[in-house]
PDB file of C-alpha atoms in Angstrom:
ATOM      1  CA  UNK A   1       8.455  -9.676 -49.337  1.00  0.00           C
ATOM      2  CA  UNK A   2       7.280 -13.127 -48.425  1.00  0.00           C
ATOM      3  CA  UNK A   3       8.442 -16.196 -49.191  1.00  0.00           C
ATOM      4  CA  UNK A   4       5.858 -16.624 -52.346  1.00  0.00           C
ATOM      5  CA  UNK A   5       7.748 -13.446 -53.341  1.00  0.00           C
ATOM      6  CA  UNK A   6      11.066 -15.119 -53.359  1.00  0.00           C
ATOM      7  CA  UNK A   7      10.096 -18.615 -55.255  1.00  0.00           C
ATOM      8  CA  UNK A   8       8.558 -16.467 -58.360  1.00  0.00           C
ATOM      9  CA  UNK A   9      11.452 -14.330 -58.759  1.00  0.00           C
ATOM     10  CA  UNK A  10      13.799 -17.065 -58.815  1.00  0.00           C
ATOM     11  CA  UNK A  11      11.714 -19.218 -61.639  1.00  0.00           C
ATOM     12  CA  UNK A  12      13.770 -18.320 -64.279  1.00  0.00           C
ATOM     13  CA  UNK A  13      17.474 -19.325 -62.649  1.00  0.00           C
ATOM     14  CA  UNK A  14      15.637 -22.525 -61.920  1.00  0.00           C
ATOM     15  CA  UNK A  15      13.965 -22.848 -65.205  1.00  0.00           C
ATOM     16  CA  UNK A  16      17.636 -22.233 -66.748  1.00  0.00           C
ATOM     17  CA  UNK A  17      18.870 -25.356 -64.813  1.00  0.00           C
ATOM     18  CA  UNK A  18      15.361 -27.681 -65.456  1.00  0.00           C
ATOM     19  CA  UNK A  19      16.477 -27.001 -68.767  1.00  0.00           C
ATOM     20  CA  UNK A  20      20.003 -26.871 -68.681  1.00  0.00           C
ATOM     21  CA  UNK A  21      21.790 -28.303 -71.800  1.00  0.00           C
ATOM     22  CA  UNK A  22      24.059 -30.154 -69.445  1.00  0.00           C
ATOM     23  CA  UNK A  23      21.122 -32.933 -69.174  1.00  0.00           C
ATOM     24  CA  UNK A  24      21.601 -33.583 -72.769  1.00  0.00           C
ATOM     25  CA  UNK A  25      24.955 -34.230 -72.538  1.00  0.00           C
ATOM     26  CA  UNK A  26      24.661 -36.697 -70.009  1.00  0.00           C
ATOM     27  CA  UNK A  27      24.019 -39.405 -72.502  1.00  0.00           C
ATOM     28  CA  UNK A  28      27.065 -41.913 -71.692  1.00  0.00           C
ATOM     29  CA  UNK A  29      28.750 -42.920 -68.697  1.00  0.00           C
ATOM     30  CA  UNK A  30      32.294 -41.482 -69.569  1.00  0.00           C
ATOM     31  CA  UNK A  31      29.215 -38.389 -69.612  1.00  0.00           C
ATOM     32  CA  UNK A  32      28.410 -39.211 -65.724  1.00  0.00           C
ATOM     33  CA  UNK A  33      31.556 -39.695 -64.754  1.00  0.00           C
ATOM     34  CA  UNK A  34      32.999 -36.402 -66.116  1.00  0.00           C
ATOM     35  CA  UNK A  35      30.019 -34.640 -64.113  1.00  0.00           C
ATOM     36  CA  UNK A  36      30.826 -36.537 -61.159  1.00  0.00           C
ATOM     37  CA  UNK A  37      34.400 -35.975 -61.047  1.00  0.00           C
ATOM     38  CA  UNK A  38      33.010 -31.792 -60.417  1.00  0.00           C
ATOM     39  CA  UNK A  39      29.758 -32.516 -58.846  1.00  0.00           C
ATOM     40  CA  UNK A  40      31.484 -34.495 -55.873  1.00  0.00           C
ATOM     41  CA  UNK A  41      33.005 -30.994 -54.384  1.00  0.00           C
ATOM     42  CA  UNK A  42      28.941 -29.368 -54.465  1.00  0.00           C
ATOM     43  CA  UNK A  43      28.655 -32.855 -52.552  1.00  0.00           C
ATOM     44  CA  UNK A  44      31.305 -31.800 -50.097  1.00  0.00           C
ATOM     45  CA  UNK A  45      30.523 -28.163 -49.549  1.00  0.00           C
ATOM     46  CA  UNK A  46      27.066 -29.174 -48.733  1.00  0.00           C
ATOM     47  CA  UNK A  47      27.920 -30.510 -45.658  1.00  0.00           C
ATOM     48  CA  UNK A  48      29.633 -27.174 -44.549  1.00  0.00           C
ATOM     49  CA  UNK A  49      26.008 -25.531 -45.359  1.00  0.00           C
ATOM     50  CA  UNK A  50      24.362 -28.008 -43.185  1.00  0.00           C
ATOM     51  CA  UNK A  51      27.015 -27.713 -40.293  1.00  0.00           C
ATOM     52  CA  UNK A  52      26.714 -24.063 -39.912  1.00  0.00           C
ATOM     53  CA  UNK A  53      22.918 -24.276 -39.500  1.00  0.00           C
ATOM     54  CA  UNK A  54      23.346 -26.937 -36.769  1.00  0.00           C
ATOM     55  CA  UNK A  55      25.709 -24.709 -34.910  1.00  0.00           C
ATOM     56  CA  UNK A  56      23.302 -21.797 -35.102  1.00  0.00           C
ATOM     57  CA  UNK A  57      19.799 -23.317 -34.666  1.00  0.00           C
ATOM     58  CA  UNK A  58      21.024 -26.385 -32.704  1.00  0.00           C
ATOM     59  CA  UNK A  59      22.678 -26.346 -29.282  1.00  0.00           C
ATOM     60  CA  UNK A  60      26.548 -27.746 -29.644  1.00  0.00           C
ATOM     61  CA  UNK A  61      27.978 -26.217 -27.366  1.00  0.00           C
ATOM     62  CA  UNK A  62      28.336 -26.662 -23.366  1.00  0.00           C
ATOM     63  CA  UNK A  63      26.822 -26.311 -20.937  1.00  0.00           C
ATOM     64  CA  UNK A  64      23.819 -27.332 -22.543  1.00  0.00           C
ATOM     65  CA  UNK A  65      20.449 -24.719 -23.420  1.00  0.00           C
ATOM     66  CA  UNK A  66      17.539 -24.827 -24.923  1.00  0.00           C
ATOM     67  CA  UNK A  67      17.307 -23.502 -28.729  1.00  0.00           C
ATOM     68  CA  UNK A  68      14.742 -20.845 -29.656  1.00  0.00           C
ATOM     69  CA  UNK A  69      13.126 -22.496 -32.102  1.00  0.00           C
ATOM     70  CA  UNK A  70      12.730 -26.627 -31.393  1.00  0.00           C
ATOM     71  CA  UNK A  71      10.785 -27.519 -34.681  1.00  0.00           C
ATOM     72  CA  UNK A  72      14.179 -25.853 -36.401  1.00  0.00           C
ATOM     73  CA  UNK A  73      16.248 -28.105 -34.227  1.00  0.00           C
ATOM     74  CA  UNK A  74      14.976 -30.978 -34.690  1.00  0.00           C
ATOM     75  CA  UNK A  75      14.723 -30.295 -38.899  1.00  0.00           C
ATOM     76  CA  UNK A  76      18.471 -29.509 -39.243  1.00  0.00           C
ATOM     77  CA  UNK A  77      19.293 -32.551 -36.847  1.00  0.00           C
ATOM     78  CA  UNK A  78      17.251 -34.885 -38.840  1.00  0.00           C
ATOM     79  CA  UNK A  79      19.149 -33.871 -42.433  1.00  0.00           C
ATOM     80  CA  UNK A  80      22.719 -33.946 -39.930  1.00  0.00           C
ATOM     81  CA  UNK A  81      21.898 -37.692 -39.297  1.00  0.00           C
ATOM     82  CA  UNK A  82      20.962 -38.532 -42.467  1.00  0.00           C
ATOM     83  CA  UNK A  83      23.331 -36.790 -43.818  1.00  0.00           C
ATOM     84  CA  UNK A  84      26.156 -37.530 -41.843  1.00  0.00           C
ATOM     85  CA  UNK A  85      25.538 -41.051 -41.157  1.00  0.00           C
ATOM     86  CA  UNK A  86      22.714 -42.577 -43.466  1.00  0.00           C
ATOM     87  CA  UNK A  87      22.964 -46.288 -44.020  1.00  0.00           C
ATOM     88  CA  UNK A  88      23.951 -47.229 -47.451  1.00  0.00           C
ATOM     89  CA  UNK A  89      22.142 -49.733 -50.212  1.00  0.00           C
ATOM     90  CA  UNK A  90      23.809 -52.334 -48.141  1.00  0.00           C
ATOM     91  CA  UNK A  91      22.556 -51.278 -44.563  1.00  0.00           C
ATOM     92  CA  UNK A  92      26.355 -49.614 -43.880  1.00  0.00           C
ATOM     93  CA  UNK A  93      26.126 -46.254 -41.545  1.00  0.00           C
ATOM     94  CA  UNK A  94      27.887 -43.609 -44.486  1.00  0.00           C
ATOM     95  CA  UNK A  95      27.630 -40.388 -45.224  1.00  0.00           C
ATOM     96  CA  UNK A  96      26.011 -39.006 -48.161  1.00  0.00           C
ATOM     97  CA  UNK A  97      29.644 -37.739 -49.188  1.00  0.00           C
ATOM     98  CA  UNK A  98      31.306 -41.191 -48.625  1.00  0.00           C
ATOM     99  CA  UNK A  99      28.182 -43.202 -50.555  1.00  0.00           C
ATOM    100  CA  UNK A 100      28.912 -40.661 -53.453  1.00  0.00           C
ATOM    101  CA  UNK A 101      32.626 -41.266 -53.426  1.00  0.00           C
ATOM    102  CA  UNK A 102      31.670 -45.186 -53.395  1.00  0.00           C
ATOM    103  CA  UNK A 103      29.288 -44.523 -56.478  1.00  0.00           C
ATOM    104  CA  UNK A 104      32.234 -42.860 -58.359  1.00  0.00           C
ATOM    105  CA  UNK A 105      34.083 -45.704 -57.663  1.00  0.00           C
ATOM    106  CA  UNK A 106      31.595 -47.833 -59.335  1.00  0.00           C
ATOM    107  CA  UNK A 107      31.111 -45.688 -62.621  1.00  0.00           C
ATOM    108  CA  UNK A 108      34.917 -45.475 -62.834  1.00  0.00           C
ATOM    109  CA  UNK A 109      35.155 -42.177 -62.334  1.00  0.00           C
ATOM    110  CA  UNK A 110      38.410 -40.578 -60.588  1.00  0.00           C
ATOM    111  CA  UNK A 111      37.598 -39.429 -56.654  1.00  0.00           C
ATOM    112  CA  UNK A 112      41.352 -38.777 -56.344  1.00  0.00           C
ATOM    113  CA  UNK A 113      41.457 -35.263 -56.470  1.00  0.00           C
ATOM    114  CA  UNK A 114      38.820 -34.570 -54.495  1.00  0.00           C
ATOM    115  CA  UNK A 115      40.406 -36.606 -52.094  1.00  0.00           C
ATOM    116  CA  UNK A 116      43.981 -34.673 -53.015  1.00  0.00           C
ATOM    117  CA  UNK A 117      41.588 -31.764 -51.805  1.00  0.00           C
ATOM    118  CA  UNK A 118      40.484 -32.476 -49.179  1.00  0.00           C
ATOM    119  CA  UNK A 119      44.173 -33.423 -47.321  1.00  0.00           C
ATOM    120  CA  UNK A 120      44.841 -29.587 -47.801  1.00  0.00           C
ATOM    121  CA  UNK A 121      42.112 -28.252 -46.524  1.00  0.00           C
ATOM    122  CA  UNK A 122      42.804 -27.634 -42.432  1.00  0.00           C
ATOM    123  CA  UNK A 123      40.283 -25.457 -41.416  1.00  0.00           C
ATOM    124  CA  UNK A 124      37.834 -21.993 -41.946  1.00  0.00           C
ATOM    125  CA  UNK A 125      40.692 -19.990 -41.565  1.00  0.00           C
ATOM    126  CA  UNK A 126      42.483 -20.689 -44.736  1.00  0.00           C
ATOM    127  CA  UNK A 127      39.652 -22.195 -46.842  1.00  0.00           C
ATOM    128  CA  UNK A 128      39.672 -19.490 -49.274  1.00  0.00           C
ATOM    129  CA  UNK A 129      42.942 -19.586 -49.870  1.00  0.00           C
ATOM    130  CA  UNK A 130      43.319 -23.487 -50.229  1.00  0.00           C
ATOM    131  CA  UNK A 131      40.656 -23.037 -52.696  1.00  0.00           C
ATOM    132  CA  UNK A 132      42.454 -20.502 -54.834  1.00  0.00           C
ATOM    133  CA  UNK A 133      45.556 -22.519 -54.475  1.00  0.00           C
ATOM    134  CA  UNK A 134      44.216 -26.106 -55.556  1.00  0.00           C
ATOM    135  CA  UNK A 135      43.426 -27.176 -58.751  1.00  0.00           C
ATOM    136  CA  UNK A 136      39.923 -27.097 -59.523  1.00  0.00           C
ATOM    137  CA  UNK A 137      38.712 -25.243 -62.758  1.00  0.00           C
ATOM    138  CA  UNK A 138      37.602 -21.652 -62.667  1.00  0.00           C
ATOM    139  CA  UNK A 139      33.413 -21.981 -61.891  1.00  0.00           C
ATOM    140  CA  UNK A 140      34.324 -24.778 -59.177  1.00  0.00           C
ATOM    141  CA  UNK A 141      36.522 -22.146 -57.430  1.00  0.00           C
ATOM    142  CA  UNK A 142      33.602 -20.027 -57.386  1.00  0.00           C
ATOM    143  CA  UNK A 143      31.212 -22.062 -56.359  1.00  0.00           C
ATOM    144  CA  UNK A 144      33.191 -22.900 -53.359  1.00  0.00           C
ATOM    145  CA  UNK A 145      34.006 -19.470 -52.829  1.00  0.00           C
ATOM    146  CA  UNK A 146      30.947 -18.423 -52.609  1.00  0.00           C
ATOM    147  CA  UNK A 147      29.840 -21.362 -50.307  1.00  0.00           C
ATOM    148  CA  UNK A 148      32.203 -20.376 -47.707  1.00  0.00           C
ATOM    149  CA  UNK A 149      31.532 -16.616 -48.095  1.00  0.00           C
ATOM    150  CA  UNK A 150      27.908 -17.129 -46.920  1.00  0.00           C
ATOM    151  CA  UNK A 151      28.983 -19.612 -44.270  1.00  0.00           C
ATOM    152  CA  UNK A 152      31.649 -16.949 -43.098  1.00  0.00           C
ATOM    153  CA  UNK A 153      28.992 -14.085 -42.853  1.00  0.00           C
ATOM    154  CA  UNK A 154      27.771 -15.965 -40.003  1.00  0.00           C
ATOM    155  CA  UNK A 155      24.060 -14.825 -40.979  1.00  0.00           C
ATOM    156  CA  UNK A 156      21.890 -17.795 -40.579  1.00  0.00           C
ATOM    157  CA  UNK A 157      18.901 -16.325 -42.780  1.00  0.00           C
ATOM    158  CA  UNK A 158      21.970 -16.209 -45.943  1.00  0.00           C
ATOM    159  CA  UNK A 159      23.276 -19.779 -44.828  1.00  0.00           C
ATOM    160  CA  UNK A 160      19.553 -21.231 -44.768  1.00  0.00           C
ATOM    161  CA  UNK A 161      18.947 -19.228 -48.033  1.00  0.00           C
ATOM    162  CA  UNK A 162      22.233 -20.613 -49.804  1.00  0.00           C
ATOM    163  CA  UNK A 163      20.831 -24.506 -48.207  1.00  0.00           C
ATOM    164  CA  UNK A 164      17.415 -24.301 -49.447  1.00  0.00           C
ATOM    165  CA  UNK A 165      17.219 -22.756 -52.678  1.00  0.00           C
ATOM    166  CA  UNK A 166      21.025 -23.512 -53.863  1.00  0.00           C
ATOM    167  CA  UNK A 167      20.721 -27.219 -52.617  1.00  0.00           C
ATOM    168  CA  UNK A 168      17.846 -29.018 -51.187  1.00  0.00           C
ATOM    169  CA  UNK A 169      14.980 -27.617 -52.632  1.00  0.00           C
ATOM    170  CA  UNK A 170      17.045 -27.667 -56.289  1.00  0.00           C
ATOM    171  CA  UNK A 171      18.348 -31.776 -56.212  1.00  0.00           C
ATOM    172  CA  UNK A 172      15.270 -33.652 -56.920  1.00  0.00           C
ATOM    173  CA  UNK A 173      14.983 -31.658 -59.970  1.00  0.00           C
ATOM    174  CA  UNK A 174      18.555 -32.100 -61.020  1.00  0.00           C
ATOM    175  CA  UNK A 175      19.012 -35.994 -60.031  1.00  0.00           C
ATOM    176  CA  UNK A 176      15.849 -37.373 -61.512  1.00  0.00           C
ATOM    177  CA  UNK A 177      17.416 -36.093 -64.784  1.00  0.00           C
ATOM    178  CA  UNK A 178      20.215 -38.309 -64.239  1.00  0.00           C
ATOM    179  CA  UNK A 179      18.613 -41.150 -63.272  1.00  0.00           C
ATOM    180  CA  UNK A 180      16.629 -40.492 -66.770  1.00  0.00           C
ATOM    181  CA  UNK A 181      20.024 -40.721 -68.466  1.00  0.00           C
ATOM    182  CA  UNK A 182      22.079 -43.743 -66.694  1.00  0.00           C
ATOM    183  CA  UNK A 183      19.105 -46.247 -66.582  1.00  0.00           C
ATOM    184  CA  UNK A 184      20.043 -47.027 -70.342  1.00  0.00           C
ATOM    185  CA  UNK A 185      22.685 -49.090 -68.772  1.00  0.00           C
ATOM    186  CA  UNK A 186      20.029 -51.065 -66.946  1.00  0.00           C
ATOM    187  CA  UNK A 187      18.045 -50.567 -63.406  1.00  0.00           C
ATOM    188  CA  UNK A 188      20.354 -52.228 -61.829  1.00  0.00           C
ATOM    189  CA  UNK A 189      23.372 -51.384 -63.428  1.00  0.00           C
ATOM    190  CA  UNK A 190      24.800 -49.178 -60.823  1.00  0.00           C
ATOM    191  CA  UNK A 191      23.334 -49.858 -57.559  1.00  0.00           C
ATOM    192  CA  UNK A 192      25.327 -47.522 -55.497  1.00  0.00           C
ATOM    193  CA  UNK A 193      24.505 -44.602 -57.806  1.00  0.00           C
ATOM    194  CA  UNK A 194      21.056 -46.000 -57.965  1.00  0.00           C
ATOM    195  CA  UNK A 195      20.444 -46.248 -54.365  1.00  0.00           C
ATOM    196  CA  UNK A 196      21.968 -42.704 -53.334  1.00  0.00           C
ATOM    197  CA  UNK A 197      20.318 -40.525 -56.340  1.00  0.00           C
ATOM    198  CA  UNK A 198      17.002 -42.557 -55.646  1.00  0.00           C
ATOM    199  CA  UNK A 199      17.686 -41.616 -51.971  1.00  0.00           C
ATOM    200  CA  UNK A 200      18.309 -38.048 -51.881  1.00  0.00           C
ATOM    201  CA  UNK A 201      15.517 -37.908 -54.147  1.00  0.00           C
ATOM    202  CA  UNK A 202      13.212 -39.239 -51.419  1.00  0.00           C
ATOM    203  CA  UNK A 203      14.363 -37.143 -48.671  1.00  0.00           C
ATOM    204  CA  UNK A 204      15.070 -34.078 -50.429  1.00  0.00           C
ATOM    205  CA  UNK A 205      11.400 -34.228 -52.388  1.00  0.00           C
ATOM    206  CA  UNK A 206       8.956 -35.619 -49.888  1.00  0.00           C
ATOM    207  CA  UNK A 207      11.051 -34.160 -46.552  1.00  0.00           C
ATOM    208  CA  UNK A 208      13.891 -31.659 -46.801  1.00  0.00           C
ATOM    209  CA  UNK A 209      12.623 -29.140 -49.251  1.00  0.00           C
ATOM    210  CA  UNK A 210       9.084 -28.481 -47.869  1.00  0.00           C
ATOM    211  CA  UNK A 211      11.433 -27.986 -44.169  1.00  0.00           C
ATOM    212  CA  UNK A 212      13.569 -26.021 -45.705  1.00  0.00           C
ATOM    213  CA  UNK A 213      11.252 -23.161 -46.601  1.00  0.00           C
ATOM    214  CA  UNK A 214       9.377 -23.405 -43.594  1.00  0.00           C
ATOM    215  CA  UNK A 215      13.166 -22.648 -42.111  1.00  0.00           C
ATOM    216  CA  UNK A 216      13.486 -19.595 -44.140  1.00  0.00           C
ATOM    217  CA  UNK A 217      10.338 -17.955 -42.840  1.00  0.00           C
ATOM    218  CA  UNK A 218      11.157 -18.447 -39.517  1.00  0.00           C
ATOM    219  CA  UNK A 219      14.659 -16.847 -39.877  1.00  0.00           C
ATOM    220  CA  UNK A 220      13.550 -13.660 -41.823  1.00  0.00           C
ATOM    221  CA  UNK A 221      10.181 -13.446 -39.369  1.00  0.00           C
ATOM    222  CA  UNK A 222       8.725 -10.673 -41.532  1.00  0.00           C
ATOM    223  CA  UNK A 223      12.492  -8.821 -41.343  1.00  0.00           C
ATOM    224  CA  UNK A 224      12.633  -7.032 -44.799  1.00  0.00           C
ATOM    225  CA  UNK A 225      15.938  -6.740 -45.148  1.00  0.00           C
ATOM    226  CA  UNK A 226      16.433  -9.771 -44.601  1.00  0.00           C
ATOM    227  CA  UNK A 227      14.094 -11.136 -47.405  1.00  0.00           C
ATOM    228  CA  UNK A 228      16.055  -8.893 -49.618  1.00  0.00           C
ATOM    229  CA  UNK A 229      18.986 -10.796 -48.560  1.00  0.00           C
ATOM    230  CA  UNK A 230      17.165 -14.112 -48.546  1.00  0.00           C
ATOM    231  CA  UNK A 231      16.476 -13.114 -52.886  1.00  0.00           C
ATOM    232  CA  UNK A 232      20.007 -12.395 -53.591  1.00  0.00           C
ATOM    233  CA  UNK A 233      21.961 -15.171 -51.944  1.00  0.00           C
ATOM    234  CA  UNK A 234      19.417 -17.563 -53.572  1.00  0.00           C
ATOM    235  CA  UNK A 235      20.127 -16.028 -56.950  1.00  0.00           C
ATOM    236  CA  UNK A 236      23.807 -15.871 -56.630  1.00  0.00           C
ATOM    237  CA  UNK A 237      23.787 -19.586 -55.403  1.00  0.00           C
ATOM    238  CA  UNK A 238      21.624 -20.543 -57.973  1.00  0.00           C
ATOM    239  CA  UNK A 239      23.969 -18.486 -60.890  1.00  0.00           C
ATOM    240  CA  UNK A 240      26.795 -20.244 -59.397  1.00  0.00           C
ATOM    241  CA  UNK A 241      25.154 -23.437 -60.802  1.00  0.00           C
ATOM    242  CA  UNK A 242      24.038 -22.479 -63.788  1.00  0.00           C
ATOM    243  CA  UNK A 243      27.920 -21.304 -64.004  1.00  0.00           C
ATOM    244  CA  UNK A 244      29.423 -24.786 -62.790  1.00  0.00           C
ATOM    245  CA  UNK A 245      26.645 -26.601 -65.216  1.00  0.00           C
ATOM    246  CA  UNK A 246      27.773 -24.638 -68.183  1.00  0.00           C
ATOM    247  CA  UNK A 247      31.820 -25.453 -67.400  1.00  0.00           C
ATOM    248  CA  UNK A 248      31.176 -29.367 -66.703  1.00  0.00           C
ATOM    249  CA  UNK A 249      28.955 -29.404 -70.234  1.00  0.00           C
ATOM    250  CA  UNK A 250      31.336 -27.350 -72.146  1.00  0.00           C
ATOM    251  CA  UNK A 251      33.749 -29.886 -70.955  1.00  0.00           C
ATOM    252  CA  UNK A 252      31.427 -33.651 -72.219  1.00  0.00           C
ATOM    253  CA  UNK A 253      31.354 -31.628 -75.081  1.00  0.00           C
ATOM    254  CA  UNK A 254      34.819 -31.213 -75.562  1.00  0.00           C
ATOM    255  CA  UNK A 255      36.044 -34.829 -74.786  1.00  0.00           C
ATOM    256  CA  UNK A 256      33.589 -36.215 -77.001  1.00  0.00           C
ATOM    257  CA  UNK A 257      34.784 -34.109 -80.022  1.00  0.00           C
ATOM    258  CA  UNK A 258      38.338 -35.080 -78.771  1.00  0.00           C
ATOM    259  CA  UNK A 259      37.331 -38.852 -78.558  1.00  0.00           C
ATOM    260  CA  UNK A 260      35.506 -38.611 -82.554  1.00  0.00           C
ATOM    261  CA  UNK A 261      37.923 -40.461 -84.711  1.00  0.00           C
ATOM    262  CA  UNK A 262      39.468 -38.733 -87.575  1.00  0.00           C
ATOM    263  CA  UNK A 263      38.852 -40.000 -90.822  1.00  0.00           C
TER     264      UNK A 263
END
């Protein structure tokens, strides 16, 4: 299996989410602020994805060596610093998580549980069972699970698989619907959720994504099994999705019928 193999049998999970209804929904901004209020813990896990490939393919530990693969290195240290500490639309040094919680802040949507959340959460010893003990509605429980299952396999051909085809290859799709959906508010109605979505858009489109497969192949290096393994954690990821996508439509859905005034 190569990685050609890999893209065309995953074309229909990602035609399901091109086409998602969710984008339909999204046609208000109580809409975008519903999805936000879910979407901000895929922000968050993301950057437990990212960390476990710098660990692996970076050198972070001492005393200092030199990686196996530099060209690696230097990718997943790239999407770390831009990542970790981008500058915002205003030239701040923030995080891609932070600038999100900021644009949630600006859309009025509620960043308080997340943040609820995250004060529990003390380490990779008892993630799992913070995340069964919080809050969060049934498909965002599994797609954190599942996040932290792959991270905890310590396999870095599942982690990059879960990162590229659950994530970075998958946003620019996903965001440029978005963007098609909130600029009937005006271009400049919500800079901060402008100026991230815009952003990711250009890193994960012209940069990240094209990286990221380039990543994979190195990992599996012809390895069979683990271009089997490669296939399914990109299809699990990517049902996980599809799964959170349906929950956070079902749910616009239901607060607009609640919101319909009866006559």
């Amino acid at each position: 299996m190569e990685i050609t193999a890999v893209e065309k049998a995953l074309l229909p999970l990602r035609e399901q989410l091109r086409s998602h209804k969710l984008y339909k929904n999204l046609d208000t901004l109580e809409d975008v602020t519903y999805f936000m209020e879910t979407h901000v813990y895929a922000v968050w896990d993301f950057m437990s994805l990212l960390k476990a490939l710098q660990i692996g393919l970076t050198c972070t530990q001492l005393p200092w060596k030199p990686v196996k693969n530099a060209n690696t290195a230097r990718f997943i240290n790239e999407i770390v610093l831009e990542e970790e500490t981008d500058r915002n639309e205003l030239g701040v040094n923030r995080s891609h998580f932070e600038m999100y919680l900021d644009a949630m802040e600006e859309v009025g949507a509620d960043s308080n549980n997340i943040l609820r959340f995250l004060n529990k959460v003390q380490g990779m010893d008892c993630i799992q069972d913070t995340i069964d003990n919080s809050e969060l509605s049934f498909a965002a429980k599994e797609f954190l699970r599942f996040t932290f299952e792959v991270i905890e396999s310590n396999e870095l051909h599942k982690i990059a698989a879960a990162f590229t085809f659950g994530r970075e290859e998958l946003i620019p799709d996903m965001f440029l619907k978005i963007i098609d959906n909130t600029s009937k508010e005006g271009p400049n109605a919500y800079p901060k959720l402008s100026y991230y979505l815009k952003r990711h858009i250009e890193l994960d489109g012209d940069d990240h994504g094209p990286l990221s497969i380039k990543m994979i192949v190195e990992l599996c290096d012809g390895d069979a099994v683990k271009w089997n393994e490669v296939l399914e954690i990109s299809k699990k990821s990517l049902e996980c999705r599809i799964n959170l996508w349906d929950e956070i439509s079902e749910g616009i859905v239901d607060q607009k019928r609640f919101a319909e005034p009866i006559l």
